[in-house]
Coordinates of C-alpha atoms and ligand atoms in Angstrom, one line a residue:
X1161 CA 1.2 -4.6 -21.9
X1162 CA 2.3 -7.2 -19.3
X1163 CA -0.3 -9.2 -17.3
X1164 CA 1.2 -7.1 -13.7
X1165 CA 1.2 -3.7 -15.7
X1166 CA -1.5 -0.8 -15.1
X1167 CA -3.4 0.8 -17.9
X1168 CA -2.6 4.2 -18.5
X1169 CA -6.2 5.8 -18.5
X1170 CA -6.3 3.8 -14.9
X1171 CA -2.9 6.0 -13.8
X1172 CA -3.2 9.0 -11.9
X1173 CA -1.8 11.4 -14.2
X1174 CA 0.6 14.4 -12.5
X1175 CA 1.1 17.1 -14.8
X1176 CA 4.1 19.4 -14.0
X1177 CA 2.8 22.5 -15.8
X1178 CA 4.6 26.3 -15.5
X1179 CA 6.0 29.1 -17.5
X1180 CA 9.3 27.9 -19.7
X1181 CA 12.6 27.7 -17.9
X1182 CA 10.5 27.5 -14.8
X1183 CA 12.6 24.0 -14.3
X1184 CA 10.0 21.8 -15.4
X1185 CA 11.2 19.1 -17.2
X1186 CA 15.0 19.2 -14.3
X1187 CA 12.4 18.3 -11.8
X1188 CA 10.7 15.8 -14.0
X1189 CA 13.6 14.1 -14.3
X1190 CA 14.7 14.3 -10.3
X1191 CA 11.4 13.3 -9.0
X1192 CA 11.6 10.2 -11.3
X1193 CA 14.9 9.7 -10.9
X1194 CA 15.7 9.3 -15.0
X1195 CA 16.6 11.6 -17.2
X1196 CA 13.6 11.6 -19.7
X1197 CA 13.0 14.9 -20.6
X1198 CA 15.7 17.6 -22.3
X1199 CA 16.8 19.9 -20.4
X1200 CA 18.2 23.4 -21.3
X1201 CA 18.6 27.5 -20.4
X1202 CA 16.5 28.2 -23.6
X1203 CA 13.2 29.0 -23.1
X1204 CA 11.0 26.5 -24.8
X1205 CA 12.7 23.3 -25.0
X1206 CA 9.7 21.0 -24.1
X1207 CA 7.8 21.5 -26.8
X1208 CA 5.3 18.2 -26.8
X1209 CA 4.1 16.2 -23.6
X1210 CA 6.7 13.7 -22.2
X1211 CA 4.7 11.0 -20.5
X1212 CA 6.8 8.7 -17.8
X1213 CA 4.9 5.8 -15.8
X1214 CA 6.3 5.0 -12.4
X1215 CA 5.1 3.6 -8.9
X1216 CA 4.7 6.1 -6.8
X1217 CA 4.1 4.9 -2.8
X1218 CA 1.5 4.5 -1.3
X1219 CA -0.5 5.9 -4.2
X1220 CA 0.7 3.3 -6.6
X1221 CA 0.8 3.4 -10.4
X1222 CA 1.4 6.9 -11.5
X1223 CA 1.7 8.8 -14.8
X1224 CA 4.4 11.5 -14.7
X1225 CA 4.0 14.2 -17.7
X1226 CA 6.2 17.0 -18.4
X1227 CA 4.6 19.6 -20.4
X1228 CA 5.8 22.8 -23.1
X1229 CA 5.5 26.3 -21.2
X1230 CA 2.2 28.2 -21.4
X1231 CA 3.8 31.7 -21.7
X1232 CA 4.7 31.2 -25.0
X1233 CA 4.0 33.5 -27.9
X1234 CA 3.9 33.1 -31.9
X1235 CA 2.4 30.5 -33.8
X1236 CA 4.6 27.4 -32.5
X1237 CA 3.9 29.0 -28.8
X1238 CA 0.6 28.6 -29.6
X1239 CA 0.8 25.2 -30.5
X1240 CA 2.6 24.6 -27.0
X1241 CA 0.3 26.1 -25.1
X1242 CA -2.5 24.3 -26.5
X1243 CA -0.7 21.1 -25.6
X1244 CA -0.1 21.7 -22.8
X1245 CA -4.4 23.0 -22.1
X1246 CA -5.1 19.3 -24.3
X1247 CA -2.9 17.7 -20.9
X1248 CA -4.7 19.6 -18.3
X1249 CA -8.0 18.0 -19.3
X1250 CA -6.3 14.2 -18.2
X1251 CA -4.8 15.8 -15.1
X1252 CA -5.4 14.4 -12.0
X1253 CA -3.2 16.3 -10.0
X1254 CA -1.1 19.4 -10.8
X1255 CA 2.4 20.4 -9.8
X1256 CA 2.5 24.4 -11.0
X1257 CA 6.7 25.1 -11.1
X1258 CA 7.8 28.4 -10.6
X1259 CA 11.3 30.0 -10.8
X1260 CA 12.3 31.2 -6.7
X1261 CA 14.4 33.8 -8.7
X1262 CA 11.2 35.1 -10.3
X1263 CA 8.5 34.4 -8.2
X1264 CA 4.3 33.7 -9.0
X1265 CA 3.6 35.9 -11.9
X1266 CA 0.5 36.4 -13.6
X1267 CA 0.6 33.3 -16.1
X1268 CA 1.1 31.4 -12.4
X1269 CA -2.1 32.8 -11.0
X1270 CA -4.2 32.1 -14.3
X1271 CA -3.3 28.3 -14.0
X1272 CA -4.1 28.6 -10.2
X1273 CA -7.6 29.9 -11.0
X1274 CA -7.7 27.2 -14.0
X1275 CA -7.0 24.7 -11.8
X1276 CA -9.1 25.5 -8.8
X1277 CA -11.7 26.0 -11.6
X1278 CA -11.5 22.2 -12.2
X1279 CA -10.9 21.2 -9.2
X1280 CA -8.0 19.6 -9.6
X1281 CA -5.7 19.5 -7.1
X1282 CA -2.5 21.0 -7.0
X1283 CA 1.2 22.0 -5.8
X1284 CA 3.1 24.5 -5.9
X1285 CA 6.7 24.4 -6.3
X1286 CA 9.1 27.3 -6.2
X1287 CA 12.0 25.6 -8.2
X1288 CA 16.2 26.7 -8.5
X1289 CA 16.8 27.0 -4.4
X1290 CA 20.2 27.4 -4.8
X1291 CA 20.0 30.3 -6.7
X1292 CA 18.7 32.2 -3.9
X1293 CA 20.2 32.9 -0.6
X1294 CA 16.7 32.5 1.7
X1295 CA 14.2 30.5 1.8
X1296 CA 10.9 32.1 0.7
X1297 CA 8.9 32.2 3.6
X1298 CA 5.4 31.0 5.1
X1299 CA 4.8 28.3 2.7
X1300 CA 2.2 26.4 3.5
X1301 CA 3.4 22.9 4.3
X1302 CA 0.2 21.7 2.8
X1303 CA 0.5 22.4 -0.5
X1304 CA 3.7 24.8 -1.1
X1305 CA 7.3 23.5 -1.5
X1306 CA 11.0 24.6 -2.4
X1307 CA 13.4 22.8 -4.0
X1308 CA 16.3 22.4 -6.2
X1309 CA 16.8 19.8 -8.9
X1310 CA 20.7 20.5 -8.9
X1311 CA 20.9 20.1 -5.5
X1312 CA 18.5 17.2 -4.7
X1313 CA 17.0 19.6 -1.6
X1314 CA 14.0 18.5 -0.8
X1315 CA 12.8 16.6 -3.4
X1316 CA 12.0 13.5 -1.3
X1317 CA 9.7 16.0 0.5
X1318 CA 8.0 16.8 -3.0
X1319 CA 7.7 13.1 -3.6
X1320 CA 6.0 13.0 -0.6
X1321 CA 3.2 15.5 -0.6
X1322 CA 2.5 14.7 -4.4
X1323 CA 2.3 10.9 -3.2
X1324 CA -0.1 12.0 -0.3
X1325 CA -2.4 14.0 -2.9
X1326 CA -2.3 10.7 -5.3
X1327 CA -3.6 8.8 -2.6
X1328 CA -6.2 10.4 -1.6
X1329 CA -7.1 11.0 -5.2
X1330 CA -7.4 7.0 -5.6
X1331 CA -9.1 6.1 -2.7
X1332 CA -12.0 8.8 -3.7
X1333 CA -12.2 7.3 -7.3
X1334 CA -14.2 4.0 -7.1
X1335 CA -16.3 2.8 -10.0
X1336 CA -19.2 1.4 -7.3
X1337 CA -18.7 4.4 -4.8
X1338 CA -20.9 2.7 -1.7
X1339 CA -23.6 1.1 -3.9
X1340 CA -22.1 -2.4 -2.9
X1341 CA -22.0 -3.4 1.0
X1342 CA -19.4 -6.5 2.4
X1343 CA -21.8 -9.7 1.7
X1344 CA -23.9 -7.9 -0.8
X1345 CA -24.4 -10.1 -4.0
X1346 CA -23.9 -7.8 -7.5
X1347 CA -24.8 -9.7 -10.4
X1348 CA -23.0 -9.0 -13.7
X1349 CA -24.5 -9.0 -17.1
X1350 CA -21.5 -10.2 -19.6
X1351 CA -22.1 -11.5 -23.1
X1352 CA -18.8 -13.0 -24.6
X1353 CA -19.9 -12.3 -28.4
X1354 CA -18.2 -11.3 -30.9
X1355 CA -17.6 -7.7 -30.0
X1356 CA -15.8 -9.1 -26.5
X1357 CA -12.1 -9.2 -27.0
X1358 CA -10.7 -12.7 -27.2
X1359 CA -9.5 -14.5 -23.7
X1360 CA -10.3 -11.3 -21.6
X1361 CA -13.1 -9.0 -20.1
X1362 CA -12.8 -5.3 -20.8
X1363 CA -11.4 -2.8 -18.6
X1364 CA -15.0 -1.9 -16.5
X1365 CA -16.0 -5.2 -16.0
X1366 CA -12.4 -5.9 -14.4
X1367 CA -12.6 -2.6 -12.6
X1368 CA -16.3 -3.8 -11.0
X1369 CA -15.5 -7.5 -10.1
X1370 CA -11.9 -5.9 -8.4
X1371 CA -13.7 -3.2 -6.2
X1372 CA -16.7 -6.1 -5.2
X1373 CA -13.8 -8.3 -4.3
X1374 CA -12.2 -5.4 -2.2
X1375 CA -15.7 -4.9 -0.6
X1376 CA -16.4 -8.9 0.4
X1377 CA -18.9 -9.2 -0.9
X1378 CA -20.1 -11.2 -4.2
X1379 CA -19.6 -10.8 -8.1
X1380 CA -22.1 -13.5 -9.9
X1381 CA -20.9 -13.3 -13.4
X1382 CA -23.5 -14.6 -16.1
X1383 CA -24.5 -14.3 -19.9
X1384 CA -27.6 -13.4 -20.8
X1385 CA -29.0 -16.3 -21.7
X1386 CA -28.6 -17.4 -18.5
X1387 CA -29.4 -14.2 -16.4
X1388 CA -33.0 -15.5 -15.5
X1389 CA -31.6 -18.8 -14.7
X1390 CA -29.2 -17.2 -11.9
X1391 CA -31.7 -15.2 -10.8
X1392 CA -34.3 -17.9 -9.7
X1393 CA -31.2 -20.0 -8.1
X1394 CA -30.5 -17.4 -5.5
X1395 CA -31.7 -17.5 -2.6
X1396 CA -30.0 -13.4 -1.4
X1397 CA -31.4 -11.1 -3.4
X1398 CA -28.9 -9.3 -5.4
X1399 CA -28.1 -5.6 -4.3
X1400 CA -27.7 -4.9 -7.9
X1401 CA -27.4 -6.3 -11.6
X1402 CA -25.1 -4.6 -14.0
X1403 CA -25.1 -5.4 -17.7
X1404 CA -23.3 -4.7 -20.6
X1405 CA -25.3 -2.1 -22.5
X1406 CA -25.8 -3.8 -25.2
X1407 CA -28.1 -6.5 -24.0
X1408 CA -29.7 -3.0 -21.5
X1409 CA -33.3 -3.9 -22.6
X1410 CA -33.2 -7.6 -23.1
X1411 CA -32.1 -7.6 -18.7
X1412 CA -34.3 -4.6 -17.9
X1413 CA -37.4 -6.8 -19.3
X1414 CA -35.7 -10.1 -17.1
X1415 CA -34.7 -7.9 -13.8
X1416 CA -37.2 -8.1 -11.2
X1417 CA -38.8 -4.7 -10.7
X1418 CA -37.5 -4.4 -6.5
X1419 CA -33.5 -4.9 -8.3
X1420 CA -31.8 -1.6 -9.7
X1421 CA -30.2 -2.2 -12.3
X1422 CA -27.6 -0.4 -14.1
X1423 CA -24.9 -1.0 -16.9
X1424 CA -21.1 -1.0 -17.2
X1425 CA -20.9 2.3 -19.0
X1426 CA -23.3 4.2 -16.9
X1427 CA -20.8 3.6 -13.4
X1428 CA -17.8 4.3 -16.2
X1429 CA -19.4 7.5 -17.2
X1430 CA -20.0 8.3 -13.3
X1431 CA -16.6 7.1 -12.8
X1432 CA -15.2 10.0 -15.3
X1433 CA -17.5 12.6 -14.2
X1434 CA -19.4 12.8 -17.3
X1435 CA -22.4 11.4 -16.1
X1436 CA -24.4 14.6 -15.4
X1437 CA -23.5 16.1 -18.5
X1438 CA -24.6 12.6 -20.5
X1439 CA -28.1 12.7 -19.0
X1440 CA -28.3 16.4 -20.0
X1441 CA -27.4 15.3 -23.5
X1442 CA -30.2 12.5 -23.2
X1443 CA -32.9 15.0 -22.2
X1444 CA -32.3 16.9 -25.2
X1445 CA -34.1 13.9 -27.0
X1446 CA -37.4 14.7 -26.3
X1447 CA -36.7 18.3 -27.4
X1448 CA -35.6 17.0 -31.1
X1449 CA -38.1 18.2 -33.8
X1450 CA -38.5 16.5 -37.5
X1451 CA -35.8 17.5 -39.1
X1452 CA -32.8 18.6 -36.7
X1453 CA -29.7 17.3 -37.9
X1454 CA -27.9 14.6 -34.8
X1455 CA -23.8 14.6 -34.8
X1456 CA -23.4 10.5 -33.4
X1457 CA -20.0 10.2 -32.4
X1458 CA -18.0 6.9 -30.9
X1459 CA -15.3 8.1 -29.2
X1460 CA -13.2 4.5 -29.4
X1461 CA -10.6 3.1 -31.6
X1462 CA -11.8 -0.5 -32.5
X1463 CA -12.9 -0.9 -36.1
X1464 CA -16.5 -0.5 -36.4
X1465 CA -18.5 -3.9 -35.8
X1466 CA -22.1 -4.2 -36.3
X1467 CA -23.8 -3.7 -33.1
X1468 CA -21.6 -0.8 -31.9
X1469 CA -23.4 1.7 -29.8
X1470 CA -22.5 4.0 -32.7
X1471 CA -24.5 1.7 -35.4
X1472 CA -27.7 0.7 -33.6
X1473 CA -28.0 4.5 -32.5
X1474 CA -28.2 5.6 -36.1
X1475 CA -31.2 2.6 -36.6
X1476 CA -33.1 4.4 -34.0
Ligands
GTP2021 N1 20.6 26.2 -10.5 C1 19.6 25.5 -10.9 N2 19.2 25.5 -12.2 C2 18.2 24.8 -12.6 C3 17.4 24.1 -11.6 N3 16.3 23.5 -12.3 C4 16.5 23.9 -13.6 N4 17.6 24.7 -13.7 C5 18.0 25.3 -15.0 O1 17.0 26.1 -15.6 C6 17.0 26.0 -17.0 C7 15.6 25.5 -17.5 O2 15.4 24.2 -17.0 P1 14.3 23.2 -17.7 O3 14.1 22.1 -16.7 O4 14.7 22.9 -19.1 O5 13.0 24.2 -17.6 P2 11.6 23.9 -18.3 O6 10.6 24.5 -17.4 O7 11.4 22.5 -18.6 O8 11.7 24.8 -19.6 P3 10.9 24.6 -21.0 O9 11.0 23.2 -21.5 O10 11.7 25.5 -21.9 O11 9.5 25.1 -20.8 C8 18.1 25.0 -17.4 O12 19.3 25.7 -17.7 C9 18.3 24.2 -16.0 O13 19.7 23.7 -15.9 C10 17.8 24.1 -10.3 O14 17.2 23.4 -9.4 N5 18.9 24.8 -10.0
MG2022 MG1 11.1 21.5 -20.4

């Protein structure tokens, strides 16, 4: 990865999703302007994910994915399908493609519901306007396009709107959300042991000192072994100390009681929306009886070190 180059997981990922032949992967390749994914009149060509990363302005860094159809039947239809549901879940915004010749058909309105459902937000495109002689009307300019691939027609318009929706997508994504005010002073917990990667911090902590930056206000970046010793020297007192989770208790016992105090992975977990369900899964703790049997599971792809989450869970 280059030192200017965005992580994918910190991409807004826009899935084109719709039945096959709807003109999926044609308009994959016209919005970004390459020609990345195949492209042919039998039905079922795309039949994994093709993942494309561009800039999109003003929105930024985007991830572009064209996905298999979801009408498909049979066991390798199946297998489509269910790669293009496993793309869904890192969708960020949706662009559902429909044939003009053929029109919204059931299959359409399911993944409308789906997505509503999820609340992702989406497009609609009515695809192949030069195969029809007038233009379908009352769209809504909101959210509802046509346009042709072959022709180029208003695929700069497309662009657009899907620009607009990533946007506002980014700016409602913030890992602090309006914890931290301009001036405020956040103080941040970060050992460099051996579990830190060599010559870098990891992905949250860059994310938090970035979006303090953004607010004016002022990261204090310490290791615990010298938390209490920054905490006597300053003189503001700090809107808020977040630690790595690993040294959770050893702060908590050091933070002064009128300081919240949260970690790294607690505003990640908010930050993915799975905070909610995590403290659910927390209260189910002090249901636990002798005996029940605990799946532990550490979602990550580092080779286990002593001292993962994982490992000192299972010494509880
Ligand atoms: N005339 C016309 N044909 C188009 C347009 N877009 C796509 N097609 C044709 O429609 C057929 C299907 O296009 P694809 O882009 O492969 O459709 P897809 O949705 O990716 O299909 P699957 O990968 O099979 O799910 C191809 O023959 C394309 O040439 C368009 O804007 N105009
Ligand atoms: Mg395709």
């Amino acid at each position: 990865m280059g030192l200017n180059s965005t992580p994918s997981s910190e991409r807004i990922h826009i899935a084109f999703f719709g039945k096959r032949n709807a003109g999926k992967s044609s308009l994959v390749n016209a919005v970004t302007g390459q020609n990345i994914s195949v492209v042919s009149e039998i039905k079922g060509t795309t039949t994994d994910p093709v993942y494309k990363s561009m800039e999109l302005l003003p929105a930024g860094p985007v991830m572009i994915i064209d996905t298999p159809g979801f009408d498909d039947s049979g066991y390798l239809g199946e297998m489509r399908i269910k790669k293009a549901g496993q793309v869904l879940r890192k969708t960020d915004i949706a662009v559902l493609v429909v044939s003009s010749e053929e029109g919204l058909s059931d299959e359409d309105r399911t993944i409308k519901s789906l997505l509503e459902s999820k609340k992702i937000p989406y497009i609609t495109v009515y695809s192949k306007s030069d195969l029809t002689g007038t233009p379908i009307p009352e769209l809504n300019p909101a959210n509802e396009i046509q346009v042709s691939s072959s022709s180029g027609h208003n695929i700069t318009e497309l662009k657009t709107m899907i620009a607009a929706l990533a946007d506002r997508d980014k700016n409602e994504r913030k890992i602090l959300g309006d914890i931290i005010s301009p001036s405020d002073i956040a103080v941040l917990v970060v050992p460099v042991d051996e579990a830190a990667p060599k010559g870098r911090l990891i992905l949250p902590q860059q994310m938090v000192i970035r979006e303090i930056l953004d607010k004016k206000a002022v990261p204090v970046i310490t290791q615990p072994e010298t938390f209490s010793q920054v905490i006597s020297c300053l003189i503001q007192k700090p809107r808020i100390v977040i630690t790595d989770s690993q040294a959770f208790g050893e702060i908590s016992a050091r933070t002064p009681e009128d300081i919240p105090l949260t970690s790294f992975s607690i505003l990640m977990a908010n930050y993915k929306g799975v905070l909610r369900q995590a403290v659910s899964g927390l209260k189910a703790i002090d249901r636990l009886k002798n005996g029940d049997r605990i799946l532990i599971s550490e979602g990550c792809t580092h080779h286990r070190q002593c001292g993962d989450i994982g490992l000192s869970l299972i010494h509880i």
